[in-house]
Amino acid sequence: MRKQLENGINLTVIENSQFKTNRIVINFVAPLAGGESAERMLLANLLEISSAKYPSQQKLAEKLSELYGASFGITVSKKGNYHLISLILNGVNDKFLEHKTDSLKEIFNFIKEIIFNPNVTDGHFDEETFKRQKENLMMSIRSISDDKQSYAGLELQKLYFQNDQAIPSYGTIEAIEKITATSLFEYYKQMLATNRVDIFVIGELDEIETESIVKILPFTPRDFEMVPIFYHQDVKEVVTKVETQAVAQGKLNMAYQLPVYYREDGYYAGLIFNGIFGGSPLAKLFVNVREKASLAYYASSSLDTFRGILTVQTGIESQNKDKVIEIVQQQLDDIIAGDISDELLNKTKMTMINQYQSSLDSQMALINQSMVDQLTQTEVGTTEWIDGINAVDKSAVQAIAREVKLQAIFFLNGEIK
Amino acid sequence: MKTLEYPQFDEILYTETLENGLKVNILPRKGFHKTYGIFTTNYGSVDSVFVPIGEEEMIHVPDGIAHFLEHKMFEKADHDAFDLFGEYGASANAFTSFTRTSYLFSSSNHIPENIETLLDFVQDPYFTPETVEKEKGIIGQEIQMYDDDPNWRLYFGILGNLYPNHPVSSDIAGTIESIDKITADDLYKCYETFYHPSNMNLFIVGNVDPEETLAFIKANQDRKNFPEVAESIKRSIPETQVDGSDIMPYRATEMEIQRAKTIVGIKGLDDVPEGRDGLKYKETIHMLLYLLFGDTAPQYMKLYDEGTLDDSFGYEFEIERGFHFASISGDTDNPQKLSDAIIHILENAADYLADADAQFELAKREMLGQSIQSMNSLESIANQYDGDLFNDATVFDRAPIIENMTLDQVRQGAKDFIRSEAISVYQIMAKEDK
């Protein structure tokens, strides 16, 4: 069931008896152009650990334990030109509990406290809590660079985009530093009044009853103007950056423009192309960089069809950088030249179909699919999707490969010790 | 075929030990599209000294060989196991831990074919000097990747303190030097000894019919010949001191990281009870650590609020064949203060547990709910099965243990497990910028 509860407030209920839990996701959707990623991340962290009724993390954790260890979190993410704050709660279905409770209702009452009744006095968030969360957030962002794979990935994004798209979903330290307990409360009010709100509930439940429970949440109507979800960027000169650190393994990451967009022309061929190029252990990158040349433990590609970008990531011996770049380029050239066996093409299709069918066993995947359907205002059934994959032929994959344009290379050079 | 019914969760587990000794568990899940299969040998990185099958003398093989063997199982004379799974679009993988090696697939169709592929590729070794040499480059990169991971270094740092003369403190993948010594011959010896069906189990969960599935697993195994084994495998794992006198109390290192890390380890010097009681012990110590360091613990909140620890803080408890330990760790500006605080809480556990009745009742709900949540995931159900370790316990056996747990039991667990002489600290300091 999908319906609009109010202007700008949407509810999707998915009845499914496969799972032992009910999962709830509430997305607050805003255009990325608002440039408020830092505020949104800090707000997510703050709301996640306290409210007026549950002012400390301990009180809040006790409430979640009372709800049979319901998993609860608030995260942020980007989807094309949108930024999302997602409140996620997963609670055990009453039928598996000895002491029957009206848990869905209790859970929505809890969510109401979290969203609508924050720990605020005199127009600002509780100073102590705010200060702690702000410091922790800045510290955890600094620590990301200790994970060299993530670090190389982020540096590559900076090189490729050179604009707001390069800013991670959690914002920047500089932007977080400027936020105050008062300014964040102002932002909170604005978010609550203007963001598009998409509510999802999935589990073994009754649609009508669920709808009446969801209405516990007093969202007000709002006019939310949709923006084009897909991000486009012109082809530029290739940029390269090399950074040296005292690490054992070098990281070589590459970004390409590939204007293949979600459910638009060439979409299925794009998925197959990525599968053949570097998306699985059957792929050319895995087979040639790792298995044949023995140069890496990981070598893979991924495709973001909301931003039209293809990335390659490898962990290698630093001295082999040029050799690896050459092998990666060779794989692209080979695909363009049509060096794709029927066997590889068919296996890649089978793999994609398998993954798609398997995703139907995940509550989160089902919710995400529904979310993307709504943001793109498209819908594709299982049969249509499988037909789309099966219809891709070799020439379609070659055509996609021809559109791949190298744009950026980031190399984290391992220092010779 | 034996059936175990769990009406509280609407589940029935089918289980049988085949003639060749292979233990098979099948859990049908109606409504699921996917099936997950995992084939596990009771053999891991700690098993590097043993008597090979059919021989008399102990041999010592290089560190990292169980993991090396796992990599090499995928490669055959004229194909790769990934290719066979790829025929049906299945995804496949494998992992090695201290005491087990597992091979797995998941797929939404051609389930019988995929199960056969899983059994066949793991039961058909192919090692040559050339393929062994080639793998050294790949695993060398894997080792270097972990060398750059500060959390991995922290974990093995504390294991080095707790188990200085025990293979659990060696990296599961070995070192560049140790894997360089591995030969095809070594791999065959390990394989023949530890991959005998009587040392293995198969767990299938998903959209399957148990009778049919068991029938073709049996047919598959009946087609193969395995030597008779008269007795269990002789492994030698060095004894460690029961009084903890071999534990190194403190070590530290430096890395180019943003913020220091500290980890406090507790080596289990007590005996883990046999069979199901072992699982009860495991759940008890989990509860103990949750009551001391979880987010409903006032002492945890105090440290959080004063900034001594943050969301990077966490704890783990491991029980494996022959050893058990806990670790509590976090990133901090003041590593000494954090490890002192952790040790203070451990050494005064009895006081913290004295009035924890209300907290304990809530914690039971929490753990029960979490265990039921984990049943949504086929992977989680199968991976939580620990074979012989807890007498074939599954996730469904956890609920009654949690429901019947008492706070006194947890207090006793604290007495048995937490001993001052079993505690050690390892720290990674942030190197100053050059």
PDB file of C-alpha atoms in Angstrom, chain A residues 122-352:
ATOM      1  CA  ASP A 122      15.205  28.175  25.449  1.00  0.00           C
ATOM      2  CA  GLY A 123      15.516  27.655  21.728  1.00  0.00           C
ATOM      3  CA  HIS A 124      18.640  25.506  21.740  1.00  0.00           C
ATOM      4  CA  PHE A 125      19.572  21.851  22.065  1.00  0.00           C
ATOM      5  CA  ASP A 126      20.849  20.795  25.474  1.00  0.00           C
ATOM      6  CA  GLU A 127      24.343  22.341  25.534  1.00  0.00           C
ATOM      7  CA  GLU A 128      26.184  19.436  27.155  1.00  0.00           C
ATOM      8  CA  THR A 129      24.766  16.837  24.804  1.00  0.00           C
ATOM      9  CA  PHE A 130      25.271  19.084  21.801  1.00  0.00           C
ATOM     10  CA  LYS A 131      28.900  19.789  22.655  1.00  0.00           C
ATOM     11  CA  ARG A 132      29.714  16.111  23.179  1.00  0.00           C
ATOM     12  CA  GLN A 133      28.075  15.042  19.909  1.00  0.00           C
ATOM     13  CA  LYS A 134      29.718  17.831  17.954  1.00  0.00           C
ATOM     14  CA  GLU A 135      33.157  16.880  19.248  1.00  0.00           C
ATOM     15  CA  ASN A 136      32.567  13.181  18.669  1.00  0.00           C
ATOM     16  CA  LEU A 137      31.406  13.785  15.125  1.00  0.00           C
ATOM     17  CA  MET A 138      34.441  15.882  14.232  1.00  0.00           C
ATOM     18  CA  MET A 139      36.700  13.257  15.759  1.00  0.00           C
ATOM     19  CA  SER A 140      35.074  10.381  13.932  1.00  0.00           C
ATOM     20  CA  ILE A 141      35.374  12.251  10.619  1.00  0.00           C
ATOM     21  CA  ARG A 142      39.079  12.811  11.265  1.00  0.00           C
ATOM     22  CA  SER A 143      39.484   9.097  11.986  1.00  0.00           C
ATOM     23  CA  ILE A 144      38.077   8.085   8.603  1.00  0.00           C
ATOM     24  CA  SER A 145      41.498   8.773   7.092  1.00  0.00           C
ATOM     25  CA  ASP A 146      42.902   5.918   9.219  1.00  0.00           C
ATOM     26  CA  ASP A 147      41.009   3.551   6.950  1.00  0.00           C
ATOM     27  CA  LYS A 148      43.072   3.822   3.793  1.00  0.00           C
ATOM     28  CA  GLN A 149      40.459   2.325   1.462  1.00  0.00           C
ATOM     29  CA  SER A 150      37.872   4.881   2.558  1.00  0.00           C
ATOM     30  CA  TYR A 151      40.438   7.644   2.437  1.00  0.00           C
ATOM     31  CA  ALA A 152      41.450   6.844  -1.140  1.00  0.00           C
ATOM     32  CA  GLY A 153      37.782   6.669  -2.131  1.00  0.00           C
ATOM     33  CA  LEU A 154      37.047  10.112  -0.647  1.00  0.00           C
ATOM     34  CA  GLU A 155      40.125  11.713  -2.227  1.00  0.00           C
ATOM     35  CA  LEU A 156      39.043  10.366  -5.589  1.00  0.00           C
ATOM     36  CA  GLN A 157      35.581  11.923  -5.177  1.00  0.00           C
ATOM     37  CA  LYS A 158      37.248  15.275  -4.454  1.00  0.00           C
ATOM     38  CA  LEU A 159      39.291  15.037  -7.622  1.00  0.00           C
ATOM     39  CA  TYR A 160      36.381  13.965  -9.764  1.00  0.00           C
ATOM     40  CA  PHE A 161      33.700  16.404  -8.673  1.00  0.00           C
ATOM     41  CA  GLN A 162      35.511  19.510  -7.481  1.00  0.00           C
ATOM     42  CA  ASN A 163      32.179  20.878  -6.265  1.00  0.00           C
ATOM     43  CA  ASP A 164      29.524  20.199  -3.593  1.00  0.00           C
ATOM     44  CA  GLN A 165      29.064  16.627  -4.806  1.00  0.00           C
ATOM     45  CA  ALA A 166      32.549  15.934  -3.434  1.00  0.00           C
ATOM     46  CA  ILE A 167      31.308  16.693   0.092  1.00  0.00           C
ATOM     47  CA  PRO A 168      30.539  13.428   1.871  1.00  0.00           C
ATOM     48  CA  SER A 169      27.014  12.821   3.171  1.00  0.00           C
ATOM     49  CA  TYR A 170      28.254  13.718   6.669  1.00  0.00           C
ATOM     50  CA  GLY A 171      29.570  17.158   5.724  1.00  0.00           C
ATOM     51  CA  THR A 172      32.967  18.652   6.493  1.00  0.00           C
ATOM     52  CA  ILE A 173      34.745  19.421   9.741  1.00  0.00           C
ATOM     53  CA  GLU A 174      34.866  23.125   8.822  1.00  0.00           C
ATOM     54  CA  ALA A 175      31.090  23.251   8.402  1.00  0.00           C
ATOM     55  CA  ILE A 176      30.445  21.309  11.603  1.00  0.00           C
ATOM     56  CA  GLU A 177      32.692  23.634  13.581  1.00  0.00           C
ATOM     57  CA  LYS A 178      30.397  26.577  12.822  1.00  0.00           C
ATOM     58  CA  ILE A 179      27.206  24.934  14.073  1.00  0.00           C
ATOM     59  CA  THR A 180      25.809  26.036  17.456  1.00  0.00           C
ATOM     60  CA  ALA A 181      23.140  24.490  19.665  1.00  0.00           C
ATOM     61  CA  THR A 182      20.856  27.356  18.662  1.00  0.00           C
ATOM     62  CA  SER A 183      21.553  27.309  14.924  1.00  0.00           C
ATOM     63  CA  LEU A 184      21.001  23.560  14.857  1.00  0.00           C
ATOM     64  CA  PHE A 185      17.639  23.864  16.545  1.00  0.00           C
ATOM     65  CA  GLU A 186      16.658  26.456  13.917  1.00  0.00           C
ATOM     66  CA  TYR A 187      17.715  24.011  11.244  1.00  0.00           C
ATOM     67  CA  TYR A 188      15.784  21.197  12.934  1.00  0.00           C
ATOM     68  CA  LYS A 189      12.562  23.237  12.774  1.00  0.00           C
ATOM     69  CA  GLN A 190      13.167  24.045   9.139  1.00  0.00           C
ATOM     70  CA  MET A 191      13.866  20.396   8.269  1.00  0.00           C
ATOM     71  CA  LEU A 192      10.788  19.180  10.102  1.00  0.00           C
ATOM     72  CA  ALA A 193       8.557  21.706   8.344  1.00  0.00           C
ATOM     73  CA  THR A 194       9.927  21.547   4.793  1.00  0.00           C
ATOM     74  CA  ASN A 195      11.568  18.187   4.008  1.00  0.00           C
ATOM     75  CA  ARG A 196       9.711  15.581   2.073  1.00  0.00           C
ATOM     76  CA  VAL A 197       8.889  12.707   4.452  1.00  0.00           C
ATOM     77  CA  ASP A 198       8.676   9.117   3.218  1.00  0.00           C
ATOM     78  CA  ILE A 199       7.531   6.571   5.797  1.00  0.00           C
ATOM     79  CA  PHE A 200       7.988   2.833   5.196  1.00  0.00           C
ATOM     80  CA  VAL A 201       6.718  -0.040   7.335  1.00  0.00           C
ATOM     81  CA  ILE A 202       7.381  -3.656   6.388  1.00  0.00           C
ATOM     82  CA  GLY A 203       6.496  -6.863   8.200  1.00  0.00           C
ATOM     83  CA  GLU A 204       3.696  -9.244   8.986  1.00  0.00           C
ATOM     84  CA  LEU A 205       1.090  -6.609   9.768  1.00  0.00           C
ATOM     85  CA  ASP A 206      -2.302  -5.216   8.898  1.00  0.00           C
ATOM     86  CA  GLU A 207      -2.289  -2.292   6.470  1.00  0.00           C
ATOM     87  CA  ILE A 208      -5.304  -0.457   7.839  1.00  0.00           C
ATOM     88  CA  GLU A 209      -4.210  -0.819  11.432  1.00  0.00           C
ATOM     89  CA  THR A 210      -0.671   0.212  10.546  1.00  0.00           C
ATOM     90  CA  GLU A 211      -1.897   3.340   8.820  1.00  0.00           C
ATOM     91  CA  SER A 212      -3.859   4.400  11.863  1.00  0.00           C
ATOM     92  CA  ILE A 213      -0.839   3.823  14.077  1.00  0.00           C
ATOM     93  CA  VAL A 214       1.475   5.790  11.785  1.00  0.00           C
ATOM     94  CA  LYS A 215      -0.890   8.740  12.104  1.00  0.00           C
ATOM     95  CA  ILE A 216       0.350   9.102  15.674  1.00  0.00           C
ATOM     96  CA  LEU A 217       3.120  11.148  14.047  1.00  0.00           C
ATOM     97  CA  PRO A 218       1.849  14.743  13.738  1.00  0.00           C
ATOM     98  CA  PHE A 219       3.533  15.714  10.482  1.00  0.00           C
ATOM     99  CA  THR A 220       2.147  18.882   8.945  1.00  0.00           C
ATOM    100  CA  PRO A 221       1.537  19.249   5.207  1.00  0.00           C
ATOM    101  CA  ARG A 222       4.271  20.926   3.157  1.00  0.00           C
ATOM    102  CA  ASP A 223       4.978  21.818  -0.447  1.00  0.00           C
ATOM    103  CA  PHE A 224       8.083  19.952  -1.436  1.00  0.00           C
ATOM    104  CA  GLU A 225       9.445  20.715  -4.846  1.00  0.00           C
ATOM    105  CA  MET A 226      11.145  17.746  -6.475  1.00  0.00           C
ATOM    106  CA  VAL A 227      14.492  18.417  -8.164  1.00  0.00           C
ATOM    107  CA  PRO A 228      16.023  16.331 -10.948  1.00  0.00           C
ATOM    108  CA  ILE A 229      17.590  13.411  -9.066  1.00  0.00           C
ATOM    109  CA  PHE A 230      20.372  12.688 -11.542  1.00  0.00           C
ATOM    110  CA  TYR A 231      23.652  14.567 -11.382  1.00  0.00           C
ATOM    111  CA  HIS A 232      25.406  15.417 -14.665  1.00  0.00           C
ATOM    112  CA  GLN A 233      28.880  16.789 -15.215  1.00  0.00           C
ATOM    113  CA  ASP A 234      30.826  17.719 -18.352  1.00  0.00           C
ATOM    114  CA  VAL A 235      33.895  15.796 -19.411  1.00  0.00           C
ATOM    115  CA  LYS A 236      37.074  17.490 -18.176  1.00  0.00           C
ATOM    116  CA  GLU A 237      40.820  17.041 -18.411  1.00  0.00           C
ATOM    117  CA  VAL A 238      42.102  14.031 -16.496  1.00  0.00           C
ATOM    118  CA  VAL A 239      43.384  15.014 -13.045  1.00  0.00           C
ATOM    119  CA  THR A 240      45.926  12.970 -11.136  1.00  0.00           C
ATOM    120  CA  LYS A 241      47.008  13.197  -7.527  1.00  0.00           C
ATOM    121  CA  VAL A 242      49.697  11.177  -5.798  1.00  0.00           C
ATOM    122  CA  GLU A 243      50.079  11.239  -2.041  1.00  0.00           C
ATOM    123  CA  THR A 244      52.781   9.409  -0.105  1.00  0.00           C
ATOM    124  CA  GLN A 245      52.149   7.901   3.329  1.00  0.00           C
ATOM    125  CA  ALA A 246      53.838   5.311   5.508  1.00  0.00           C
ATOM    126  CA  VAL A 247      51.589   2.452   4.447  1.00  0.00           C
ATOM    127  CA  ALA A 248      52.445  -1.090   3.410  1.00  0.00           C
ATOM    128  CA  GLN A 249      49.947  -1.231   0.547  1.00  0.00           C
ATOM    129  CA  GLY A 250      49.403   1.360  -2.160  1.00  0.00           C
ATOM    130  CA  LYS A 251      45.836   2.275  -3.141  1.00  0.00           C
ATOM    131  CA  LEU A 252      45.098   3.060  -6.753  1.00  0.00           C
ATOM    132  CA  ASN A 253      41.628   4.479  -7.403  1.00  0.00           C
ATOM    133  CA  MET A 254      40.282   5.739 -10.726  1.00  0.00           C
ATOM    134  CA  ALA A 255      37.118   7.605 -11.690  1.00  0.00           C
ATOM    135  CA  TYR A 256      35.441   7.660 -15.085  1.00  0.00           C
ATOM    136  CA  GLN A 257      32.492   9.513 -16.392  1.00  0.00           C
ATOM    137  CA  LEU A 258      29.838   7.075 -17.563  1.00  0.00           C
ATOM    138  CA  PRO A 259      26.492   8.713 -18.320  1.00  0.00           C
ATOM    139  CA  VAL A 260      24.330   5.698 -17.559  1.00  0.00           C
ATOM    140  CA  TYR A 261      21.355   6.599 -15.376  1.00  0.00           C
ATOM    141  CA  TYR A 262      18.925   4.606 -13.297  1.00  0.00           C
ATOM    142  CA  ARG A 263      16.238   3.016 -15.505  1.00  0.00           C
ATOM    143  CA  GLU A 264      17.103   5.310 -18.423  1.00  0.00           C
ATOM    144  CA  ASP A 265      18.456   4.268 -21.842  1.00  0.00           C
ATOM    145  CA  GLY A 266      21.346   1.860 -21.566  1.00  0.00           C
ATOM    146  CA  TYR A 267      20.702   1.167 -17.889  1.00  0.00           C
ATOM    147  CA  TYR A 268      20.649  -2.619 -18.095  1.00  0.00           C
ATOM    148  CA  ALA A 269      23.614  -2.652 -20.466  1.00  0.00           C
ATOM    149  CA  GLY A 270      25.432  -0.419 -17.960  1.00  0.00           C
ATOM    150  CA  LEU A 271      24.800  -2.889 -15.148  1.00  0.00           C
ATOM    151  CA  ILE A 272      26.067  -5.768 -17.283  1.00  0.00           C
ATOM    152  CA  PHE A 273      29.072  -3.730 -18.391  1.00  0.00           C
ATOM    153  CA  ASN A 274      30.039  -3.087 -14.769  1.00  0.00           C
ATOM    154  CA  GLY A 275      29.574  -6.766 -13.939  1.00  0.00           C
ATOM    155  CA  ILE A 276      31.893  -7.760 -16.783  1.00  0.00           C
ATOM    156  CA  PHE A 277      34.446  -5.039 -16.109  1.00  0.00           C
ATOM    157  CA  GLY A 278      34.923  -5.258 -12.341  1.00  0.00           C
ATOM    158  CA  GLY A 279      31.721  -5.993 -10.465  1.00  0.00           C
ATOM    159  CA  SER A 280      32.254  -9.661  -9.500  1.00  0.00           C
ATOM    160  CA  PRO A 281      34.897 -12.400  -9.097  1.00  0.00           C
ATOM    161  CA  LEU A 282      34.167 -13.401 -12.704  1.00  0.00           C
ATOM    162  CA  ALA A 283      34.940  -9.898 -13.927  1.00  0.00           C
ATOM    163  CA  LYS A 284      37.913  -8.884 -16.038  1.00  0.00           C
ATOM    164  CA  LEU A 285      39.524  -6.804 -13.303  1.00  0.00           C
ATOM    165  CA  PHE A 286      39.441  -9.621 -10.750  1.00  0.00           C
ATOM    166  CA  VAL A 287      40.634 -12.215 -13.243  1.00  0.00           C
ATOM    167  CA  ASN A 288      43.392 -10.147 -14.854  1.00  0.00           C
ATOM    168  CA  VAL A 289      44.699  -7.913 -12.076  1.00  0.00           C
ATOM    169  CA  ARG A 290      44.367 -10.451  -9.279  1.00  0.00           C
ATOM    170  CA  GLU A 291      44.200 -13.991 -10.617  1.00  0.00           C
ATOM    171  CA  LYS A 292      46.451 -13.752 -13.693  1.00  0.00           C
ATOM    172  CA  ALA A 293      48.942 -11.020 -12.780  1.00  0.00           C
ATOM    173  CA  SER A 294      48.832 -11.676  -9.019  1.00  0.00           C
ATOM    174  CA  LEU A 295      49.099  -7.924  -8.412  1.00  0.00           C
ATOM    175  CA  ALA A 296      46.293  -7.294  -5.942  1.00  0.00           C
ATOM    176  CA  TYR A 297      44.047  -8.787  -3.317  1.00  0.00           C
ATOM    177  CA  TYR A 298      41.168  -6.596  -4.374  1.00  0.00           C
ATOM    178  CA  ALA A 299      40.496  -4.982  -7.756  1.00  0.00           C
ATOM    179  CA  SER A 300      36.920  -4.038  -8.527  1.00  0.00           C
ATOM    180  CA  SER A 301      34.650  -1.469 -10.135  1.00  0.00           C
ATOM    181  CA  SER A 302      31.378   0.110  -9.114  1.00  0.00           C
ATOM    182  CA  LEU A 303      28.814   2.210 -10.898  1.00  0.00           C
ATOM    183  CA  ASP A 304      26.739   5.043  -9.417  1.00  0.00           C
ATOM    184  CA  THR A 305      23.772   5.392 -11.758  1.00  0.00           C
ATOM    185  CA  PHE A 306      22.493   8.472  -9.950  1.00  0.00           C
ATOM    186  CA  ARG A 307      25.649  10.470 -10.641  1.00  0.00           C
ATOM    187  CA  GLY A 308      26.955   8.842 -13.821  1.00  0.00           C
ATOM    188  CA  ILE A 309      30.300   7.851 -12.357  1.00  0.00           C
ATOM    189  CA  LEU A 310      32.249   4.604 -12.616  1.00  0.00           C
ATOM    190  CA  THR A 311      35.048   3.978 -10.137  1.00  0.00           C
ATOM    191  CA  VAL A 312      37.829   1.400  -9.931  1.00  0.00           C
ATOM    192  CA  GLN A 313      39.534   0.529  -6.667  1.00  0.00           C
ATOM    193  CA  THR A 314      42.650  -1.585  -6.141  1.00  0.00           C
ATOM    194  CA  GLY A 315      45.137  -2.298  -3.351  1.00  0.00           C
ATOM    195  CA  ILE A 316      48.581  -2.962  -4.811  1.00  0.00           C
ATOM    196  CA  GLU A 317      52.329  -2.934  -4.345  1.00  0.00           C
ATOM    197  CA  SER A 318      53.187   0.716  -4.977  1.00  0.00           C
ATOM    198  CA  GLN A 319      55.867  -0.031  -7.570  1.00  0.00           C
ATOM    199  CA  ASN A 320      53.243  -1.768  -9.754  1.00  0.00           C
ATOM    200  CA  LYS A 321      51.086   1.318 -10.224  1.00  0.00           C
ATOM    201  CA  ASP A 322      51.804   1.867 -13.917  1.00  0.00           C
ATOM    202  CA  LYS A 323      51.428  -1.812 -14.702  1.00  0.00           C
ATOM    203  CA  VAL A 324      48.022  -1.895 -13.000  1.00  0.00           C
ATOM    204  CA  ILE A 325      46.818   1.254 -14.783  1.00  0.00           C
ATOM    205  CA  GLU A 326      47.815  -0.382 -18.037  1.00  0.00           C
ATOM    206  CA  ILE A 327      45.994  -3.646 -17.277  1.00  0.00           C
ATOM    207  CA  VAL A 328      42.840  -1.762 -16.227  1.00  0.00           C
ATOM    208  CA  GLN A 329      42.899   0.266 -19.455  1.00  0.00           C
ATOM    209  CA  GLN A 330      43.482  -2.924 -21.436  1.00  0.00           C
ATOM    210  CA  GLN A 331      40.315  -4.462 -19.972  1.00  0.00           C
ATOM    211  CA  LEU A 332      38.290  -1.475 -21.129  1.00  0.00           C
ATOM    212  CA  ASP A 333      39.855  -1.640 -24.591  1.00  0.00           C
ATOM    213  CA  ASP A 334      39.125  -5.356 -24.764  1.00  0.00           C
ATOM    214  CA  ILE A 335      35.462  -4.806 -23.927  1.00  0.00           C
ATOM    215  CA  ILE A 336      35.225  -2.071 -26.571  1.00  0.00           C
ATOM    216  CA  ALA A 337      36.815  -4.457 -29.078  1.00  0.00           C
ATOM    217  CA  GLY A 338      34.168  -7.023 -28.267  1.00  0.00           C
ATOM    218  CA  ASP A 339      36.383  -9.438 -26.372  1.00  0.00           C
ATOM    219  CA  ILE A 340      33.457 -10.671 -24.275  1.00  0.00           C
ATOM    220  CA  SER A 341      32.724 -14.375 -24.345  1.00  0.00           C
ATOM    221  CA  ASP A 342      29.102 -15.523 -24.474  1.00  0.00           C
ATOM    222  CA  GLU A 343      29.919 -17.454 -21.347  1.00  0.00           C
ATOM    223  CA  LEU A 344      30.977 -14.363 -19.411  1.00  0.00           C
ATOM    224  CA  LEU A 345      27.993 -12.389 -20.706  1.00  0.00           C
ATOM    225  CA  ASN A 346      25.553 -15.097 -19.667  1.00  0.00           C
ATOM    226  CA  LYS A 347      27.137 -15.683 -16.293  1.00  0.00           C
ATOM    227  CA  THR A 348      27.067 -11.989 -15.559  1.00  0.00           C
ATOM    228  CA  LYS A 349      23.359 -11.861 -16.410  1.00  0.00           C
ATOM    229  CA  MET A 350      22.661 -14.872 -14.207  1.00  0.00           C
ATOM    230  CA  THR A 351      24.601 -13.286 -11.369  1.00  0.00           C
ATOM    231  CA  MET A 352      22.668 -10.013 -11.623  1.00  0.00           C
TER     232      MET A 352
END
